[in-house]
PDB file of C-alpha atoms in Angstrom:
ATOM      1  CA  ASP A   1     159.412 117.276 124.567  1.00  0.00           C
ATOM      2  CA  HIS A   2     159.684 120.572 125.967  1.00  0.00           C
ATOM      3  CA  HIS A   3     161.211 121.108 129.518  1.00  0.00           C
ATOM      4  CA  VAL A   4     160.725 124.718 130.961  1.00  0.00           C
ATOM      5  CA  THR A   5     162.878 126.006 134.101  1.00  0.00           C
ATOM      6  CA  LYS A   6     161.603 129.106 136.128  1.00  0.00           C
ATOM      7  CA  THR A   7     164.348 130.827 138.235  1.00  0.00           C
ATOM      8  CA  TYR A   8     162.960 133.277 140.410  1.00  0.00           C
ATOM      9  CA  LEU A   9     164.861 136.236 142.358  1.00  0.00           C
ATOM     10  CA  ALA A  10     162.684 136.581 146.683  1.00  0.00           C
ATOM     11  CA  ARG A  11     163.903 138.860 149.038  1.00  0.00           C
ATOM     12  CA  VAL A  12     163.878 137.647 152.399  1.00  0.00           C
ATOM     13  CA  LEU A  13     164.322 138.851 156.129  1.00  0.00           C
ATOM     14  CA  GLY A  14     167.546 137.886 157.718  1.00  0.00           C
ATOM     15  CA  GLU A  15     170.890 136.486 156.183  1.00  0.00           C
ATOM     16  CA  PHE A  16     170.257 133.427 153.823  1.00  0.00           C
ATOM     17  CA  PRO A  17     173.176 130.588 154.134  1.00  0.00           C
ATOM     18  CA  GLU A  18     175.786 131.216 151.928  1.00  0.00           C
ATOM     19  CA  LYS A  19     176.439 127.359 151.687  1.00  0.00           C
ATOM     20  CA  ALA A  20     173.854 124.375 152.256  1.00  0.00           C
ATOM     21  CA  PRO A  21     175.037 122.206 155.467  1.00  0.00           C
ATOM     22  CA  ASP A  22     176.714 119.636 153.123  1.00  0.00           C
ATOM     23  CA  GLY A  23     178.689 122.254 151.457  1.00  0.00           C
ATOM     24  CA  GLY A  24     177.497 122.887 148.469  1.00  0.00           C
ATOM     25  CA  ASN A  25     176.201 126.547 146.909  1.00  0.00           C
ATOM     26  CA  VAL A  26     172.584 125.569 147.010  1.00  0.00           C
ATOM     27  CA  ILE A  27     170.077 124.209 149.368  1.00  0.00           C
ATOM     28  CA  VAL A  28     167.217 121.995 148.436  1.00  0.00           C
ATOM     29  CA  VAL A  29     163.937 121.804 150.214  1.00  0.00           C
ATOM     30  CA  ASN A  30     161.769 118.512 149.717  1.00  0.00           C
ATOM     31  CA  GLN A  31     158.956 119.137 151.862  1.00  0.00           C
ATOM     32  CA  PRO A  32     155.385 118.309 151.221  1.00  0.00           C
ATOM     33  CA  ILE A  33     153.139 120.743 150.808  1.00  0.00           C
ATOM     34  CA  ALA A  34     149.490 120.778 152.206  1.00  0.00           C
ATOM     35  CA  CYS A  35     146.085 123.458 152.817  1.00  0.00           C
ATOM     36  CA  ALA A  36     145.854 124.676 155.759  1.00  0.00           C
ATOM     37  CA  ASP A  37     142.929 127.041 155.360  1.00  0.00           C
ATOM     38  CA  LYS A  38     141.196 126.468 151.775  1.00  0.00           C
ATOM     39  CA  ARG A  39     139.486 130.353 152.999  1.00  0.00           C
ATOM     40  CA  ILE A  40     142.448 131.865 152.175  1.00  0.00           C
ATOM     41  CA  GLY A  41     144.536 129.587 150.124  1.00  0.00           C
ATOM     42  CA  LYS A  42     147.444 129.515 152.865  1.00  0.00           C
ATOM     43  CA  GLN A  43     149.832 126.320 153.007  1.00  0.00           C
ATOM     44  CA  VAL A  44     152.114 124.470 155.172  1.00  0.00           C
ATOM     45  CA  CYS A  45     154.747 122.181 154.541  1.00  0.00           C
ATOM     46  CA  GLY A  46     157.063 119.485 156.097  1.00  0.00           C
ATOM     47  CA  ALA A  47     155.121 117.143 159.127  1.00  0.00           C
ATOM     48  CA  GLU A  48     152.514 120.027 159.681  1.00  0.00           C
ATOM     49  CA  ALA A  49     151.243 119.098 156.460  1.00  0.00           C
ATOM     50  CA  VAL A  50     150.922 115.771 157.300  1.00  0.00           C
ATOM     51  CA  THR A  51     149.123 117.144 160.666  1.00  0.00           C
ATOM     52  CA  VAL A  52     146.604 119.343 158.496  1.00  0.00           C
ATOM     53  CA  ALA A  53     145.934 116.596 155.986  1.00  0.00           C
ATOM     54  CA  LYS A  54     145.661 113.976 158.955  1.00  0.00           C
ATOM     55  CA  LYS A  55     142.767 116.422 160.560  1.00  0.00           C
ATOM     56  CA  GLU A  56     140.811 117.038 157.600  1.00  0.00           C
ATOM     57  CA  LEU A  57     140.412 113.606 157.208  1.00  0.00           C
ATOM     58  CA  THR A  58     139.418 112.735 160.524  1.00  0.00           C
ATOM     59  CA  ASP A  59     136.776 115.730 160.870  1.00  0.00           C
ATOM     60  CA  ARG A  60     135.401 114.639 157.634  1.00  0.00           C
ATOM     61  CA  LYS A  61     135.250 111.229 159.096  1.00  0.00           C
ATOM     62  CA  LYS A  62     137.566 109.485 156.330  1.00  0.00           C
ATOM     63  CA  PRO A  63     140.190 106.576 156.435  1.00  0.00           C
ATOM     64  CA  HIS A  64     143.574 107.794 156.719  1.00  0.00           C
ATOM     65  CA  THR A  65     144.289 105.613 153.563  1.00  0.00           C
ATOM     66  CA  LYS A  66     147.749 106.751 151.589  1.00  0.00           C
ATOM     67  CA  GLU A  67     145.645 107.563 148.113  1.00  0.00           C
ATOM     68  CA  ALA A  68     143.237 110.081 150.634  1.00  0.00           C
ATOM     69  CA  MET A  69     146.591 111.349 152.045  1.00  0.00           C
ATOM     70  CA  SER A  70     148.112 112.184 148.523  1.00  0.00           C
ATOM     71  CA  ARG A  71     144.775 113.861 147.816  1.00  0.00           C
ATOM     72  CA  LEU A  72     145.727 116.574 150.375  1.00  0.00           C
ATOM     73  CA  VAL A  73     149.452 116.349 150.577  1.00  0.00           C
ATOM     74  CA  LYS A  74     151.484 117.587 147.752  1.00  0.00           C
ATOM     75  CA  GLU A  75     155.221 116.578 147.153  1.00  0.00           C
ATOM     76  CA  SER A  76     157.482 119.396 146.251  1.00  0.00           C
ATOM     77  CA  GLU A  77     160.505 120.577 145.966  1.00  0.00           C
ATOM     78  CA  THR A  78     162.930 123.911 145.602  1.00  0.00           C
ATOM     79  CA  THR A  79     166.114 124.910 145.174  1.00  0.00           C
ATOM     80  CA  PHE A  80     167.706 128.319 146.796  1.00  0.00           C
ATOM     81  CA  GLU A  81     170.978 129.801 146.296  1.00  0.00           C
ATOM     82  CA  ARG A  82     171.825 133.286 148.197  1.00  0.00           C
ATOM     83  CA  ILE A  83     173.089 135.886 145.490  1.00  0.00           C
ATOM     84  CA  HIS A  84     173.736 139.028 148.148  1.00  0.00           C
ATOM     85  CA  TYR A  85     173.102 139.888 151.979  1.00  0.00           C
ATOM     86  CA  ASN A  86     172.452 143.670 152.591  1.00  0.00           C
ATOM     87  CA  GLY A  87     172.853 143.489 156.200  1.00  0.00           C
ATOM     88  CA  HIS A  88     169.021 143.151 156.928  1.00  0.00           C
ATOM     89  CA  THR A  89     167.643 141.611 153.952  1.00  0.00           C
ATOM     90  CA  SER A  90     169.174 138.695 151.322  1.00  0.00           C
ATOM     91  CA  LEU A  91     168.227 138.464 148.017  1.00  0.00           C
ATOM     92  CA  VAL A  92     167.779 134.481 147.138  1.00  0.00           C
ATOM     93  CA  LYS A  93     167.088 132.819 143.684  1.00  0.00           C
ATOM     94  CA  CYS A  94     164.641 129.834 144.235  1.00  0.00           C
ATOM     95  CA  ILE A  95     164.019 127.160 141.179  1.00  0.00           C
ATOM     96  CA  PRO A  96     160.955 124.820 142.053  1.00  0.00           C
ATOM     97  CA  LYS A  97     161.115 122.082 140.138  1.00  0.00           C
ATOM     98  CA  THR A  98     157.356 121.381 141.313  1.00  0.00           C
ATOM     99  CA  GLY A  99     154.265 124.298 141.083  1.00  0.00           C
ATOM    100  CA  ARG A 100     152.478 123.737 143.646  1.00  0.00           C
ATOM    101  CA  THR A 101     150.819 127.104 145.052  1.00  0.00           C
ATOM    102  CA  HIS A 102     153.007 129.017 147.474  1.00  0.00           C
ATOM    103  CA  GLN A 103     155.622 126.869 146.752  1.00  0.00           C
ATOM    104  CA  ILE A 104     158.577 129.092 147.190  1.00  0.00           C
ATOM    105  CA  ARG A 105     157.129 131.017 149.960  1.00  0.00           C
ATOM    106  CA  VAL A 106     156.551 127.879 151.849  1.00  0.00           C
ATOM    107  CA  HIS A 107     159.446 126.570 151.734  1.00  0.00           C
ATOM    108  CA  LEU A 108     160.940 130.093 152.673  1.00  0.00           C
ATOM    109  CA  GLN A 109     159.279 130.013 155.459  1.00  0.00           C
ATOM    110  CA  TRP A 110     159.689 126.176 156.161  1.00  0.00           C
ATOM    111  CA  LEU A 111     163.851 127.303 156.290  1.00  0.00           C
ATOM    112  CA  GLY A 112     162.763 130.713 158.414  1.00  0.00           C
ATOM    113  CA  PHE A 113     163.529 133.263 156.004  1.00  0.00           C
ATOM    114  CA  PRO A 114     160.295 134.616 154.926  1.00  0.00           C
ATOM    115  CA  ILE A 115     159.725 136.627 152.117  1.00  0.00           C
ATOM    116  CA  ALA A 116     160.101 140.174 153.075  1.00  0.00           C
ATOM    117  CA  ASN A 117     156.487 142.213 152.513  1.00  0.00           C
ATOM    118  CA  ASP A 118     154.812 138.709 153.230  1.00  0.00           C
ATOM    119  CA  PRO A 119     152.657 138.938 156.072  1.00  0.00           C
ATOM    120  CA  CYS A 120     150.890 135.868 155.321  1.00  0.00           C
ATOM    121  CA  TYR A 121     154.037 133.993 155.659  1.00  0.00           C
ATOM    122  CA  GLY A 122     155.942 135.368 158.168  1.00  0.00           C
ATOM    123  CA  GLY A 123     157.266 138.739 156.953  1.00  0.00           C
ATOM    124  CA  SER A 124     156.701 141.863 158.065  1.00  0.00           C
ATOM    125  CA  LEU A 125     154.453 144.419 156.000  1.00  0.00           C
ATOM    126  CA  HIS A 126     156.307 147.747 154.952  1.00  0.00           C
ATOM    127  CA  VAL A 127     154.143 150.379 153.544  1.00  0.00           C
ATOM    128  CA  PRO A 128     155.939 153.422 152.258  1.00  0.00           C
ATOM    129  CA  THR A 129     155.010 156.485 154.319  1.00  0.00           C
ATOM    130  CA  SER A 130     155.299 158.566 151.049  1.00  0.00           C
ATOM    131  CA  ILE A 131     155.961 157.779 147.655  1.00  0.00           C
ATOM    132  CA  PRO A 132     158.222 160.189 145.894  1.00  0.00           C
ATOM    133  CA  PRO A 133     158.092 161.216 142.110  1.00  0.00           C
ATOM    134  CA  TYR A 134     157.936 158.857 139.002  1.00  0.00           C
ATOM    135  CA  GLY A 135     156.189 156.432 141.150  1.00  0.00           C
ATOM    136  CA  GLY A 136     158.978 155.016 142.863  1.00  0.00           C
ATOM    137  CA  LEU A 137     159.049 153.606 146.094  1.00  0.00           C
ATOM    138  CA  ALA A 138     160.046 155.826 149.534  1.00  0.00           C
ATOM    139  CA  GLU A 139     163.540 156.101 149.423  1.00  0.00           C
ATOM    140  CA  LYS A 140     164.236 156.118 153.262  1.00  0.00           C
ATOM    141  CA  ARG A 141     162.266 153.562 155.543  1.00  0.00           C
ATOM    142  CA  SER A 142     162.132 153.043 158.958  1.00  0.00           C
ATOM    143  CA  ASP A 143     162.461 149.453 159.445  1.00  0.00           C
ATOM    144  CA  ARG A 144     161.656 148.264 163.241  1.00  0.00           C
ATOM    145  CA  ASP A 145     164.277 149.171 165.296  1.00  0.00           C
ATOM    146  CA  GLY A 146     163.954 152.562 163.724  1.00  0.00           C
ATOM    147  CA  GLU A 147     166.746 153.055 161.531  1.00  0.00           C
ATOM    148  CA  GLN A 148     166.542 154.862 158.488  1.00  0.00           C
ATOM    149  CA  HIS A 149     167.771 153.078 154.761  1.00  0.00           C
ATOM    150  CA  GLU A 150     168.575 154.286 151.672  1.00  0.00           C
ATOM    151  CA  ASP A 151     167.549 152.699 148.457  1.00  0.00           C
ATOM    152  CA  ASP A 152     163.800 150.861 149.672  1.00  0.00           C
ATOM    153  CA  SER A 153     164.025 149.057 146.306  1.00  0.00           C
ATOM    154  CA  LYS A 154     166.344 146.426 148.377  1.00  0.00           C
ATOM    155  CA  HIS A 155     163.652 145.915 150.454  1.00  0.00           C
ATOM    156  CA  ALA A 156     160.885 144.772 147.756  1.00  0.00           C
ATOM    157  CA  ALA A 157     158.231 142.660 148.530  1.00  0.00           C
ATOM    158  CA  THR A 158     157.541 138.783 146.813  1.00  0.00           C
ATOM    159  CA  ALA A 159     159.521 137.704 143.856  1.00  0.00           C
ATOM    160  CA  ILE A 160     161.403 140.013 141.761  1.00  0.00           C
ATOM    161  CA  THR A 161     162.006 138.695 139.169  1.00  0.00           C
ATOM    162  CA  THR A 162     160.962 135.400 136.557  1.00  0.00           C
ATOM    163  CA  THR A 163     162.978 133.830 133.888  1.00  0.00           C
ATOM    164  CA  THR A 164     161.138 130.952 131.660  1.00  0.00           C
ATOM    165  CA  THR A 165     163.699 128.845 129.697  1.00  0.00           C
ATOM    166  CA  THR A 166     162.237 126.158 127.611  1.00  0.00           C
ATOM    167  CA  THR A 167     164.477 123.515 126.070  1.00  0.00           C
ATOM    168  CA  THR A 168     163.298 121.194 123.061  1.00  0.00           C
ATOM    169  CA  THR A 169     164.851 118.035 122.277  1.00  0.00           C
ATOM    170  CA  THR A 170     163.656 116.004 119.232  1.00  0.00           C
TER     171      THR A 170
END
């Protein structure tokens, strides 16, 4: 029996909560996911996922049965924990329990904290105006309000790190 746990770090816009509403250190999102646009693979979650699935079944003139809905709407769960906030973005540890397409991105958007540099799910795209030597990111950038920020590496795009743990039990 093998058990794999994947942990991701994501840089999100805004100040991600340090505590969950119940006072715990982690926020758990347990929201269904469905594909809203098959051409680009855009996913949605929560009530919007159910609405999208019902519309698709209606458009295809299919009955809204439990079986038909379960083919389109998939259960998903992700645990989030804030690691750091730098005044503009937060570093968040993300542990998906299920492995749905774009699950972390969609759940963070649903919480109101899209991944920085992820315009598909609500983040704002930042393209450095100059590339410093050694292939790093620009040392300074201007954000929407024109402020200059040191160390552009703190404004990284999507998942920064992936850690995989495999546990074997006999």
